[in-house]
Amino acid sequence: MIVLSWLVLLLPSAVSLARSGTLPTLDSLRVLLAGLALCVAHAVLGFAVGCWVPRIIATPIVAVADWITVAFTRAVLPYWPRHVSGQFGSVGYGEVPDLITAAVPVLLAGGIAAGLLVLWLPFGWRVVRVGVAVAVAVTGVLGAHRTASDWSATPPLTSGHVTMACAGSAPRMCVPEFDARRLPQVQRETAEALRVLREAGATTAGPELITDSYADGRLRKPSTDTEWRMVLAGAVGSGDATYQIVVRSLHFRCKQVPALNAHSAWLWAAVKTGQEDAYRKRRAQEGRDPVAMELEKRVRADVEQVLTEPAAEQSRWINQMLDSCEAKQS
């Protein structure tokens, strides 16, 4: 039974790794090893039941009861029952359950299984074995509970377990390796776009590193002035990454900015940096209702007029757009 359960876990993983030509890492094996240990612990529990219940019915009863018990923990509060049962929940790209997260269900099931094994030892006084077995089982159960009792729906995770590819400098851009086919070109376009905007007086941004925060999973790390973390997954391949960075570099001084001014600033920056197609694509994604079309008509007229002005006048205009605020309602 243990061998069959191990095959269920090992074969799909091995086939998937072989098809993708990927070697497993120690971090990626963490959950698999915990699963193998849980198979052994649950098999010991099933064997114990089989010692008291006829084996012909013990196997299906234990299998169904075990599955229902573990699955049902996802529907109860507090959250600790799901964590101690091995319900890790959804694991995002680049995420791996922490060591303690993988150890808690092994501690619970393994403690009970170890207690049963102590009972079956062929030597020693029975009273002593019972006492030691209870102590081992209770230690495992209470240890798992106390460890996971304060966890939220998401147990402790580690992130960033992704092979990254980087290109260029000033800024250096890094994205997951699978998304890096057009990275050198995008990095050159981005560096040129930021240079153009700085020379035009639209921004002072000069990040040294721009990295894809998609690899951070749900544990997003904050950006700094020199290191920008942005979700660029897919944007590098589609050609939208440079436009997203252009928008990021325009620092509006107010939280509420008139839509006309914001769109005008974005379109002006897009035209100056050769990202006008990306701007149009983004506006099309937001809808083509009459109000939006009228707004874009006014935006385009304003920007076309500004682009005919001298560089100094354009610099004054874009800073005026960035300084604009939505009028407060009285």
mmCIF file of C-alpha atoms in Angstrom:
data_model
loop_
_atom_site.group_PDB
_atom_site.id
_atom_site.type_symbol
_atom_site.label_atom_id
_atom_site.label_comp_id
_atom_site.label_asym_id
_atom_site.label_seq_id
_atom_site.Cartn_x
_atom_site.Cartn_y
_atom_site.Cartn_z
ATOM 1 C CA MET A 1 0.000 0.000 0.000
ATOM 2 C CA ILE A 2 2.839 2.380 0.821
ATOM 3 C CA VAL A 3 4.541 1.586 -2.485
ATOM 4 C CA LEU A 4 1.342 2.252 -4.440
ATOM 5 C CA SER A 5 0.741 5.573 -2.687
ATOM 6 C CA TRP A 6 4.337 6.599 -3.345
ATOM 7 C CA LEU A 7 3.939 5.762 -7.039
ATOM 8 C CA VAL A 8 0.864 8.001 -7.188
ATOM 9 C CA LEU A 9 3.017 10.895 -5.995
ATOM 10 C CA LEU A 10 6.277 10.073 -7.766
ATOM 11 C CA LEU A 11 5.169 9.042 -11.259
ATOM 12 C CA PRO A 12 3.287 12.238 -12.259
ATOM 13 C CA SER A 13 6.106 14.392 -10.903
ATOM 14 C CA ALA A 14 8.772 12.373 -12.704
ATOM 15 C CA VAL A 15 6.858 12.394 -16.010
ATOM 16 C CA SER A 16 6.278 16.155 -15.790
ATOM 17 C CA LEU A 17 9.928 16.869 -15.048
ATOM 18 C CA ALA A 18 11.061 14.568 -17.860
ATOM 19 C CA ARG A 19 8.733 16.184 -20.411
ATOM 20 C CA SER A 20 9.898 19.685 -19.528
ATOM 21 C CA GLY A 21 13.562 18.709 -19.226
ATOM 22 C CA THR A 22 13.715 20.201 -15.739
ATOM 23 C CA LEU A 23 15.805 19.036 -12.825
ATOM 24 C CA PRO A 24 14.149 19.175 -9.384
ATOM 25 C CA THR A 25 15.553 21.465 -6.721
ATOM 26 C CA LEU A 26 15.663 20.849 -2.988
ATOM 27 C CA ASP A 27 12.953 23.461 -2.494
ATOM 28 C CA SER A 28 10.674 21.821 -5.047
ATOM 29 C CA LEU A 29 11.085 18.441 -3.332
ATOM 30 C CA ARG A 30 9.907 19.782 0.033
ATOM 31 C CA VAL A 31 6.196 19.109 -0.487
ATOM 32 C CA LEU A 32 6.847 15.798 -2.231
ATOM 33 C CA LEU A 33 8.967 14.491 0.644
ATOM 34 C CA ALA A 34 6.317 15.604 3.136
ATOM 35 C CA GLY A 35 3.713 13.734 1.077
ATOM 36 C CA LEU A 36 5.808 10.555 1.075
ATOM 37 C CA ALA A 37 6.179 10.755 4.859
ATOM 38 C CA LEU A 38 2.418 11.301 5.261
ATOM 39 C CA CYS A 39 1.737 8.200 3.177
ATOM 40 C CA VAL A 40 3.768 6.119 5.611
ATOM 41 C CA ALA A 41 2.080 7.681 8.654
ATOM 42 C CA HIS A 42 -1.439 7.162 7.275
ATOM 43 C CA ALA A 43 -0.562 3.596 6.301
ATOM 44 C CA VAL A 44 0.429 2.899 9.903
ATOM 45 C CA LEU A 45 -2.903 4.337 11.068
ATOM 46 C CA GLY A 46 -4.745 2.151 8.563
ATOM 47 C CA PHE A 47 -2.840 -0.921 9.708
ATOM 48 C CA ALA A 48 -3.812 -0.153 13.310
ATOM 49 C CA VAL A 49 -7.473 0.021 12.345
ATOM 50 C CA GLY A 50 -7.072 -3.252 10.476
ATOM 51 C CA CYS A 51 -5.912 -4.903 13.684
ATOM 52 C CA TRP A 52 -9.323 -4.219 15.274
ATOM 53 C CA VAL A 53 -11.685 -4.218 12.299
ATOM 54 C CA PRO A 54 -11.974 -6.986 9.675
ATOM 55 C CA ARG A 55 -9.502 -6.121 6.931
ATOM 56 C CA ILE A 56 -11.998 -6.613 4.129
ATOM 57 C CA ILE A 57 -13.911 -3.551 5.345
ATOM 58 C CA ALA A 58 -11.101 -1.725 7.130
ATOM 59 C CA THR A 59 -9.372 -0.651 3.908
ATOM 60 C CA PRO A 60 -12.344 1.055 2.201
ATOM 61 C CA ILE A 61 -13.599 2.533 5.473
ATOM 62 C CA VAL A 62 -10.237 4.045 6.372
ATOM 63 C CA ALA A 63 -9.623 5.272 2.806
ATOM 64 C CA VAL A 64 -12.965 7.072 2.595
ATOM 65 C CA ALA A 65 -12.876 8.401 6.162
ATOM 66 C CA ASP A 66 -9.310 9.621 5.762
ATOM 67 C CA TRP A 67 -10.093 11.403 2.499
ATOM 68 C CA ILE A 68 -13.281 13.038 3.827
ATOM 69 C CA THR A 69 -11.612 14.139 7.056
ATOM 70 C CA VAL A 70 -8.697 15.816 5.285
ATOM 71 C CA ALA A 71 -10.863 17.361 2.552
ATOM 72 C CA PHE A 72 -13.431 18.678 5.051
ATOM 73 C CA THR A 73 -10.824 20.751 6.887
ATOM 74 C CA ARG A 74 -10.952 23.277 4.010
ATOM 75 C CA ALA A 75 -14.523 24.168 5.011
ATOM 76 C CA VAL A 76 -14.040 24.831 8.727
ATOM 77 C CA LEU A 77 -12.794 27.647 10.917
ATOM 78 C CA PRO A 78 -10.333 28.263 12.483
ATOM 79 C CA TYR A 79 -7.714 27.569 9.844
ATOM 80 C CA TRP A 80 -5.358 25.323 11.780
ATOM 81 C CA PRO A 81 -7.191 22.015 10.994
ATOM 82 C CA ARG A 82 -6.445 22.417 7.293
ATOM 83 C CA HIS A 83 -2.801 23.168 7.963
ATOM 84 C CA VAL A 84 -2.203 20.233 10.308
ATOM 85 C CA SER A 85 -3.991 17.893 7.882
ATOM 86 C CA GLY A 86 -1.681 18.812 4.988
ATOM 87 C CA GLN A 87 -4.041 21.088 3.042
ATOM 88 C CA PHE A 88 -1.444 23.537 1.792
ATOM 89 C CA GLY A 89 -4.026 25.337 -0.357
ATOM 90 C CA SER A 90 -3.103 27.058 -3.601
ATOM 91 C CA VAL A 91 0.585 27.537 -4.288
ATOM 92 C CA GLY A 92 1.411 30.283 -6.765
ATOM 93 C CA TYR A 93 4.187 30.647 -9.294
ATOM 94 C CA GLY A 94 7.557 30.701 -7.568
ATOM 95 C CA GLU A 95 6.058 29.801 -4.191
ATOM 96 C CA VAL A 96 6.980 26.852 -1.982
ATOM 97 C CA PRO A 97 5.508 26.028 1.452
ATOM 98 C CA ASP A 98 7.990 26.858 4.180
ATOM 99 C CA LEU A 99 9.772 24.038 5.991
ATOM 100 C CA ILE A 100 7.574 24.474 9.047
ATOM 101 C CA THR A 101 4.446 24.380 6.845
ATOM 102 C CA ALA A 102 5.481 21.040 5.372
ATOM 103 C CA ALA A 103 6.564 19.703 8.776
ATOM 104 C CA VAL A 104 3.325 20.417 10.687
ATOM 105 C CA PRO A 105 1.131 17.697 9.064
ATOM 106 C CA VAL A 106 4.019 15.241 9.331
ATOM 107 C CA LEU A 107 4.313 16.104 13.022
ATOM 108 C CA LEU A 108 0.620 15.408 13.614
ATOM 109 C CA ALA A 109 0.226 12.170 11.647
ATOM 110 C CA GLY A 110 3.785 11.066 12.351
ATOM 111 C CA GLY A 111 3.374 11.562 16.106
ATOM 112 C CA ILE A 112 0.286 9.360 16.206
ATOM 113 C CA ALA A 113 1.917 6.752 13.961
ATOM 114 C CA ALA A 114 5.068 6.724 16.103
ATOM 115 C CA GLY A 115 2.921 6.244 19.207
ATOM 116 C CA LEU A 116 1.260 3.216 17.617
ATOM 117 C CA LEU A 117 4.642 1.772 16.686
ATOM 118 C CA VAL A 118 5.738 2.074 20.308
ATOM 119 C CA LEU A 119 2.696 0.043 21.348
ATOM 120 C CA TRP A 120 3.703 -2.735 18.960
ATOM 121 C CA LEU A 121 7.239 -3.079 20.310
ATOM 122 C CA PRO A 122 7.810 -6.727 21.287
ATOM 123 C CA PHE A 123 9.668 -5.889 24.522
ATOM 124 C CA GLY A 124 9.201 -3.807 27.643
ATOM 125 C CA TRP A 125 6.327 -3.541 30.083
ATOM 126 C CA ARG A 126 2.991 -2.888 28.452
ATOM 127 C CA VAL A 127 2.136 -0.098 30.903
ATOM 128 C CA VAL A 128 5.373 1.693 30.062
ATOM 129 C CA ARG A 129 4.776 1.264 26.315
ATOM 130 C CA VAL A 130 1.264 2.669 26.648
ATOM 131 C CA GLY A 131 2.539 5.656 28.593
ATOM 132 C CA VAL A 132 5.328 6.360 26.114
ATOM 133 C CA ALA A 133 2.977 5.879 23.143
ATOM 134 C CA VAL A 134 0.429 8.339 24.549
ATOM 135 C CA ALA A 135 3.170 10.858 25.328
ATOM 136 C CA VAL A 136 4.581 10.635 21.788
ATOM 137 C CA ALA A 137 1.150 10.925 20.146
ATOM 138 C CA VAL A 138 0.043 13.832 22.345
ATOM 139 C CA THR A 139 3.332 15.626 21.760
ATOM 140 C CA GLY A 140 2.866 15.367 17.987
ATOM 141 C CA VAL A 141 -0.760 16.516 18.084
ATOM 142 C CA LEU A 142 -0.218 19.415 20.480
ATOM 143 C CA GLY A 143 2.996 20.456 18.749
ATOM 144 C CA ALA A 144 1.250 20.642 15.379
ATOM 145 C CA HIS A 145 -1.703 22.532 16.855
ATOM 146 C CA ARG A 146 0.369 25.071 18.756
ATOM 147 C CA THR A 147 2.546 25.719 15.702
ATOM 148 C CA ALA A 148 -0.338 26.287 13.264
ATOM 149 C CA SER A 149 -2.951 27.805 15.579
ATOM 150 C CA ASP A 150 -2.069 31.407 14.698
ATOM 151 C CA TRP A 151 -1.695 30.939 10.946
ATOM 152 C CA SER A 152 -4.081 32.651 8.568
ATOM 153 C CA ALA A 153 -5.718 30.915 5.599
ATOM 154 C CA THR A 154 -2.338 31.115 3.867
ATOM 155 C CA PRO A 155 0.372 29.202 5.738
ATOM 156 C CA PRO A 156 3.998 30.381 5.806
ATOM 157 C CA LEU A 157 5.408 30.361 2.275
ATOM 158 C CA THR A 158 8.692 31.198 0.624
ATOM 159 C CA SER A 159 8.724 32.852 -2.781
ATOM 160 C CA GLY A 160 11.114 33.781 -5.543
ATOM 161 C CA HIS A 161 11.989 30.198 -6.470
ATOM 162 C CA VAL A 162 12.219 31.139 -10.140
ATOM 163 C CA THR A 163 15.086 31.077 -12.630
ATOM 164 C CA MET A 164 15.471 34.678 -13.800
ATOM 165 C CA ALA A 165 17.062 36.066 -16.948
ATOM 166 C CA CYS A 166 18.539 39.575 -16.972
ATOM 167 C CA ALA A 167 19.708 41.963 -19.678
ATOM 168 C CA GLY A 168 21.385 45.330 -20.026
ATOM 169 C CA SER A 169 22.164 48.015 -17.517
ATOM 170 C CA ALA A 170 20.794 51.406 -16.440
ATOM 171 C CA PRO A 171 18.305 49.912 -15.943
ATOM 172 C CA ARG A 172 19.071 46.221 -15.761
ATOM 173 C CA MET A 173 15.870 44.251 -16.432
ATOM 174 C CA CYS A 174 15.117 40.785 -15.055
ATOM 175 C CA VAL A 175 12.160 38.525 -15.858
ATOM 176 C CA PRO A 176 11.462 34.795 -15.473
ATOM 177 C CA GLU A 177 13.473 32.788 -17.954
ATOM 178 C CA PHE A 178 10.395 31.518 -19.805
ATOM 179 C CA ASP A 179 9.407 35.117 -20.667
ATOM 180 C CA ALA A 180 12.824 36.396 -21.702
ATOM 181 C CA ARG A 181 12.806 35.900 -25.484
ATOM 182 C CA ARG A 182 12.379 39.624 -26.273
ATOM 183 C CA LEU A 183 14.034 40.899 -23.103
ATOM 184 C CA PRO A 184 17.182 42.437 -24.693
ATOM 185 C CA GLN A 185 15.086 44.494 -27.132
ATOM 186 C CA VAL A 186 12.637 45.577 -24.406
ATOM 187 C CA GLN A 187 15.520 46.595 -22.141
ATOM 188 C CA ARG A 188 17.030 48.803 -24.861
ATOM 189 C CA GLU A 189 13.644 50.398 -25.579
ATOM 190 C CA THR A 190 13.066 51.000 -21.878
ATOM 191 C CA ALA A 191 16.470 52.602 -21.318
ATOM 192 C CA GLU A 192 15.906 54.895 -24.308
ATOM 193 C CA ALA A 193 12.361 55.787 -23.195
ATOM 194 C CA LEU A 194 13.507 56.768 -19.699
ATOM 195 C CA ARG A 195 16.350 58.824 -21.166
ATOM 196 C CA VAL A 196 13.928 60.705 -23.439
ATOM 197 C CA LEU A 197 11.557 61.462 -20.560
ATOM 198 C CA ARG A 198 14.371 62.678 -18.330
ATOM 199 C CA GLU A 199 15.672 64.986 -21.041
ATOM 200 C CA ALA A 200 12.141 66.291 -21.582
ATOM 201 C CA GLY A 201 11.873 67.138 -17.880
ATOM 202 C CA ALA A 202 8.971 64.737 -17.354
ATOM 203 C CA THR A 203 10.688 62.548 -14.781
ATOM 204 C CA THR A 204 13.788 62.169 -12.672
ATOM 205 C CA ALA A 205 13.404 58.393 -12.422
ATOM 206 C CA GLY A 206 16.600 56.449 -12.959
ATOM 207 C CA PRO A 207 16.105 52.907 -11.631
ATOM 208 C CA GLU A 208 19.149 50.675 -11.665
ATOM 209 C CA LEU A 209 17.077 47.488 -11.716
ATOM 210 C CA ILE A 210 13.577 46.667 -12.965
ATOM 211 C CA THR A 211 12.507 43.154 -12.048
ATOM 212 C CA ASP A 212 9.320 41.162 -12.582
ATOM 213 C CA SER A 213 7.468 40.888 -9.280
ATOM 214 C CA TYR A 214 5.413 37.995 -10.690
ATOM 215 C CA ALA A 215 8.204 35.788 -9.355
ATOM 216 C CA ASP A 216 7.487 37.066 -5.820
ATOM 217 C CA GLY A 217 4.150 35.235 -5.672
ATOM 218 C CA ARG A 218 1.730 36.781 -3.181
ATOM 219 C CA LEU A 219 4.579 37.969 -0.959
ATOM 220 C CA ARG A 220 5.237 41.116 -2.959
ATOM 221 C CA LYS A 221 8.394 42.996 -2.060
ATOM 222 C CA PRO A 222 8.255 46.815 -2.053
ATOM 223 C CA SER A 223 9.940 48.877 -4.754
ATOM 224 C CA THR A 224 12.608 51.475 -4.059
ATOM 225 C CA ASP A 225 13.868 54.444 -6.079
ATOM 226 C CA THR A 226 16.682 52.335 -7.504
ATOM 227 C CA GLU A 227 14.892 48.960 -7.743
ATOM 228 C CA TRP A 228 11.429 48.760 -9.303
ATOM 229 C CA ARG A 229 9.359 45.616 -8.881
ATOM 230 C CA MET A 230 6.549 45.412 -11.440
ATOM 231 C CA VAL A 231 4.277 42.692 -12.821
ATOM 232 C CA LEU A 232 5.756 42.275 -16.292
ATOM 233 C CA ALA A 233 4.664 38.668 -16.928
ATOM 234 C CA GLY A 234 3.392 38.554 -20.498
ATOM 235 C CA ALA A 235 4.058 42.268 -21.047
ATOM 236 C CA VAL A 236 7.627 41.621 -22.220
ATOM 237 C CA GLY A 237 6.416 39.168 -24.854
ATOM 238 C CA SER A 238 3.503 41.355 -25.990
ATOM 239 C CA GLY A 239 5.572 44.534 -26.186
ATOM 240 C CA ASP A 240 3.667 46.408 -23.458
ATOM 241 C CA ALA A 241 6.421 46.354 -20.839
ATOM 242 C CA THR A 242 8.106 49.581 -21.941
ATOM 243 C CA TYR A 243 4.802 51.460 -21.904
ATOM 244 C CA GLN A 244 4.048 50.219 -18.388
ATOM 245 C CA ILE A 245 7.445 51.481 -17.230
ATOM 246 C CA VAL A 246 6.853 54.819 -18.973
ATOM 247 C CA VAL A 247 3.566 55.223 -17.063
ATOM 248 C CA ARG A 248 5.284 54.212 -13.832
ATOM 249 C CA SER A 249 7.949 56.888 -14.336
ATOM 250 C CA LEU A 250 5.366 59.697 -14.499
ATOM 251 C CA HIS A 251 4.846 60.746 -10.902
ATOM 252 C CA PHE A 252 1.510 62.482 -10.320
ATOM 253 C CA ARG A 253 1.621 64.661 -7.228
ATOM 254 C CA CYS A 254 -2.009 63.981 -6.269
ATOM 255 C CA LYS A 255 -3.957 60.761 -5.687
ATOM 256 C CA GLN A 256 -6.982 62.081 -7.597
ATOM 257 C CA VAL A 257 -6.076 63.405 -11.057
ATOM 258 C CA PRO A 258 -8.569 64.560 -13.722
ATOM 259 C CA ALA A 259 -8.950 61.838 -16.353
ATOM 260 C CA LEU A 260 -8.279 64.328 -19.156
ATOM 261 C CA ASN A 261 -4.961 65.382 -17.623
ATOM 262 C CA ALA A 262 -3.864 61.836 -16.770
ATOM 263 C CA HIS A 263 -4.630 60.474 -20.242
ATOM 264 C CA SER A 264 -2.998 63.489 -21.860
ATOM 265 C CA ALA A 265 0.204 62.944 -19.871
ATOM 266 C CA TRP A 266 0.252 59.234 -20.742
ATOM 267 C CA LEU A 267 -0.372 59.840 -24.455
ATOM 268 C CA TRP A 268 2.262 62.574 -24.639
ATOM 269 C CA ALA A 269 4.831 60.305 -22.963
ATOM 270 C CA ALA A 270 3.830 57.403 -25.221
ATOM 271 C CA VAL A 271 4.299 59.489 -28.380
ATOM 272 C CA LYS A 272 7.648 60.854 -27.180
ATOM 273 C CA THR A 273 8.931 57.330 -26.437
ATOM 274 C CA GLY A 274 7.456 55.489 -29.426
ATOM 275 C CA GLN A 275 4.817 53.685 -27.357
ATOM 276 C CA GLU A 276 1.692 55.188 -28.922
ATOM 277 C CA ASP A 277 0.428 51.796 -30.140
ATOM 278 C CA ALA A 278 0.645 50.435 -26.601
ATOM 279 C CA TYR A 279 -1.297 53.447 -25.322
ATOM 280 C CA ARG A 280 -4.071 52.878 -27.862
ATOM 281 C CA LYS A 281 -4.208 49.201 -27.007
ATOM 282 C CA ARG A 282 -4.597 50.004 -23.300
ATOM 283 C CA ARG A 283 -7.404 52.494 -23.947
ATOM 284 C CA ALA A 284 -9.197 49.978 -26.202
ATOM 285 C CA GLN A 285 -9.048 47.410 -23.392
ATOM 286 C CA GLU A 286 -10.829 49.862 -21.097
ATOM 287 C CA GLY A 287 -13.862 50.116 -23.394
ATOM 288 C CA ARG A 288 -15.162 52.118 -26.342
ATOM 289 C CA ASP A 289 -18.240 53.754 -24.841
ATOM 290 C CA PRO A 290 -19.219 57.254 -26.076
ATOM 291 C CA VAL A 291 -17.872 58.986 -22.966
ATOM 292 C CA ALA A 292 -14.468 57.314 -23.306
ATOM 293 C CA MET A 293 -14.311 58.048 -27.042
ATOM 294 C CA GLU A 294 -15.127 61.726 -26.465
ATOM 295 C CA LEU A 295 -12.460 61.906 -23.754
ATOM 296 C CA GLU A 296 -9.828 60.392 -26.050
ATOM 297 C CA LYS A 297 -10.797 62.803 -28.816
ATOM 298 C CA ARG A 298 -10.082 65.749 -26.511
ATOM 299 C CA VAL A 299 -6.889 64.107 -25.235
ATOM 300 C CA ARG A 300 -5.546 63.603 -28.747
ATOM 301 C CA ALA A 301 -6.360 67.174 -29.778
ATOM 302 C CA ASP A 302 -4.585 68.589 -26.720
ATOM 303 C CA VAL A 303 -1.506 66.411 -27.132
ATOM 304 C CA GLU A 304 -1.184 67.106 -30.858
ATOM 305 C CA GLN A 305 -1.202 70.813 -30.080
ATOM 306 C CA VAL A 306 1.395 70.451 -27.315
ATOM 307 C CA LEU A 307 3.728 68.409 -29.522
ATOM 308 C CA THR A 308 4.026 71.368 -31.888
ATOM 309 C CA GLU A 309 5.397 73.553 -29.076
ATOM 310 C CA PRO A 310 9.114 74.043 -28.262
ATOM 311 C CA ALA A 311 10.762 71.573 -25.858
ATOM 312 C CA ALA A 312 10.747 74.052 -22.963
ATOM 313 C CA GLU A 313 7.018 74.653 -23.357
ATOM 314 C CA GLN A 314 6.346 70.896 -23.498
ATOM 315 C CA SER A 315 8.346 70.429 -20.305
ATOM 316 C CA ARG A 316 6.288 73.124 -18.581
ATOM 317 C CA TRP A 317 3.054 71.533 -19.834
ATOM 318 C CA ILE A 318 3.831 67.962 -18.729
ATOM 319 C CA ASN A 319 4.798 69.148 -15.252
ATOM 320 C CA GLN A 320 1.539 71.082 -15.098
ATOM 321 C CA MET A 321 -0.308 67.845 -15.953
ATOM 322 C CA LEU A 322 1.581 65.953 -13.257
ATOM 323 C CA ASP A 323 0.802 68.664 -10.701
ATOM 324 C CA SER A 324 -2.928 68.720 -11.454
ATOM 325 C CA CYS A 325 -5.464 67.525 -8.846
ATOM 326 C CA GLU A 326 -9.127 66.587 -8.966
ATOM 327 C CA ALA A 327 -11.239 69.421 -7.588
ATOM 328 C CA LYS A 328 -12.584 68.604 -4.129
ATOM 329 C CA GLN A 329 -16.343 68.316 -3.805
ATOM 330 C CA SER A 330 -17.844 70.809 -1.334
#
